Amino acid sequence: MSGVTLAGLFQDLKQRFAGASLHHPAADARILIAGLLGLSQTAFLSEPERLISTEDAARVDAAALRRLNREPVHRILGRREFYGLDFELSPETLEPRPDTEVLVEHILPHLSRIAARKGEARVLDLGTGTGAILLSLLKECPAATGTGVDISENALATATRNAGLLGLAARFTAIRSNWGEAVATRFDVIVSNPPYIPSRVVDALAPEVRLFDPRAALDGGEDGLDAYRRIALDAPGLLAADGIVALEIGFDQRLDVTDLMSRAGFALLEQACDYGGNDRVLIFTGHKGQA
């Protein structure tokens, strides 16, 4: 054993992170140690005198060096919780963020209504990444099946792995496609959290995002709206009658995205803000000429 206690390890890590001006030194230290050592939050808080082995102390120190290099805690751990579920991460997937849970919350009533009426519901996730949005919806709605689309093979492999770990493999399909290009069927719900940050802004983001999130999942083109233009183009041929399109947006994009979707024949059904009070979710319905 190293002679270091859990409490001592935590205090040391917290001080190192604070000294490097990381924004949340205590939370980062707690999450990193608990994740690496497989400790529940209860165990972490109730066993301060637990002795840490030399090997575990070395693992924590190696991880701490990565965090001091601004690699996010959940990237180091290789997983992150979203909507009460645990998702593996990979280099070509975004970390699922808490604000995106708002998107799931606002889709679920519509998905449940469609499933109750039809006996089933089909969901298409454009740019699925880890699969967090789609798999959370499938977990909450047993009558639903889903297709996750991504241009990245790495992302699709990660989403497929997450589906298996969550017991949802039988209701999940992965398709490699540039948005809806390779998708041939219609869906009751189309959902997307696309790249929406203007290109010029990406390089000014915090190092945790700029250096470790895949740029393709961040960069929305010159005005941040490229992906929404493509979704507006593809959605009419992919949405079933009485279906919905649910989108996550940037804080200042509500009017622009609503205009794009309106010009494509969709009507705004619902909008919602994130936990910080910023515009975050838009839900549309009613494309003219839907099948």
Short mmCIF file of N, CA and C in Angstrom, two decimals, residues 239-240 242-245 264-267 284-290:
data_model
loop_
_atom_site.label_atom_id
_atom_site.label_comp_id
_atom_site.label_asym_id
_atom_site.label_seq_id
_atom_site.Cartn_x
_atom_site.Cartn_y
_atom_site.Cartn_z
N LEU A 239 -39.77 11.65 -43.14
CA LEU A 239 -40.73 11.74 -42.04
C LEU A 239 -42.08 11.15 -42.44
N ALA A 240 -42.62 10.28 -41.57
CA ALA A 240 -43.94 9.70 -41.79
C ALA A 240 -45.02 10.74 -41.49
N ASP A 242 -47.82 12.71 -39.73
CA ASP A 242 -48.02 13.03 -38.31
C ASP A 242 -46.76 12.84 -37.48
N GLY A 243 -45.61 12.82 -38.12
CA GLY A 243 -44.35 12.68 -37.40
C GLY A 243 -43.82 14.02 -36.93
N ILE A 244 -42.71 13.98 -36.18
CA ILE A 244 -42.09 15.19 -35.68
C ILE A 244 -40.60 15.19 -35.99
N VAL A 245 -40.03 16.39 -36.11
CA VAL A 245 -38.60 16.59 -36.23
C VAL A 245 -38.16 17.39 -35.01
N ALA A 264 -39.08 24.95 -45.56
CA ALA A 264 -39.13 23.57 -46.05
C ALA A 264 -40.50 22.95 -45.83
N GLY A 265 -41.44 23.73 -45.26
CA GLY A 265 -42.81 23.26 -45.11
C GLY A 265 -43.18 22.76 -43.74
N PHE A 266 -42.30 22.95 -42.74
CA PHE A 266 -42.59 22.47 -41.39
C PHE A 266 -43.11 23.60 -40.51
N ALA A 267 -43.92 23.24 -39.52
CA ALA A 267 -44.45 24.21 -38.56
C ALA A 267 -43.86 23.95 -37.18
N PHE A 284 -40.73 20.31 -34.67
CA PHE A 284 -41.52 20.71 -35.84
C PHE A 284 -42.42 19.55 -36.29
N THR A 285 -43.45 19.92 -36.99
CA THR A 285 -44.36 18.92 -37.56
C THR A 285 -44.99 19.48 -38.81
N GLY A 286 -45.70 18.59 -39.54
CA GLY A 286 -46.61 19.04 -40.58
C GLY A 286 -46.02 19.40 -41.92
N HIS A 287 -45.05 18.61 -42.41
CA HIS A 287 -44.54 18.92 -43.74
C HIS A 287 -45.61 18.68 -44.80
N LYS A 288 -45.72 19.62 -45.70
CA LYS A 288 -46.67 19.49 -46.81
C LYS A 288 -46.25 18.35 -47.71
N GLY A 289 -47.16 17.47 -47.99
CA GLY A 289 -46.87 16.39 -48.91
C GLY A 289 -46.22 15.19 -48.27
N GLN A 290 -46.24 15.11 -46.94
CA GLN A 290 -45.73 13.90 -46.29
C GLN A 290 -46.54 12.70 -46.75
#
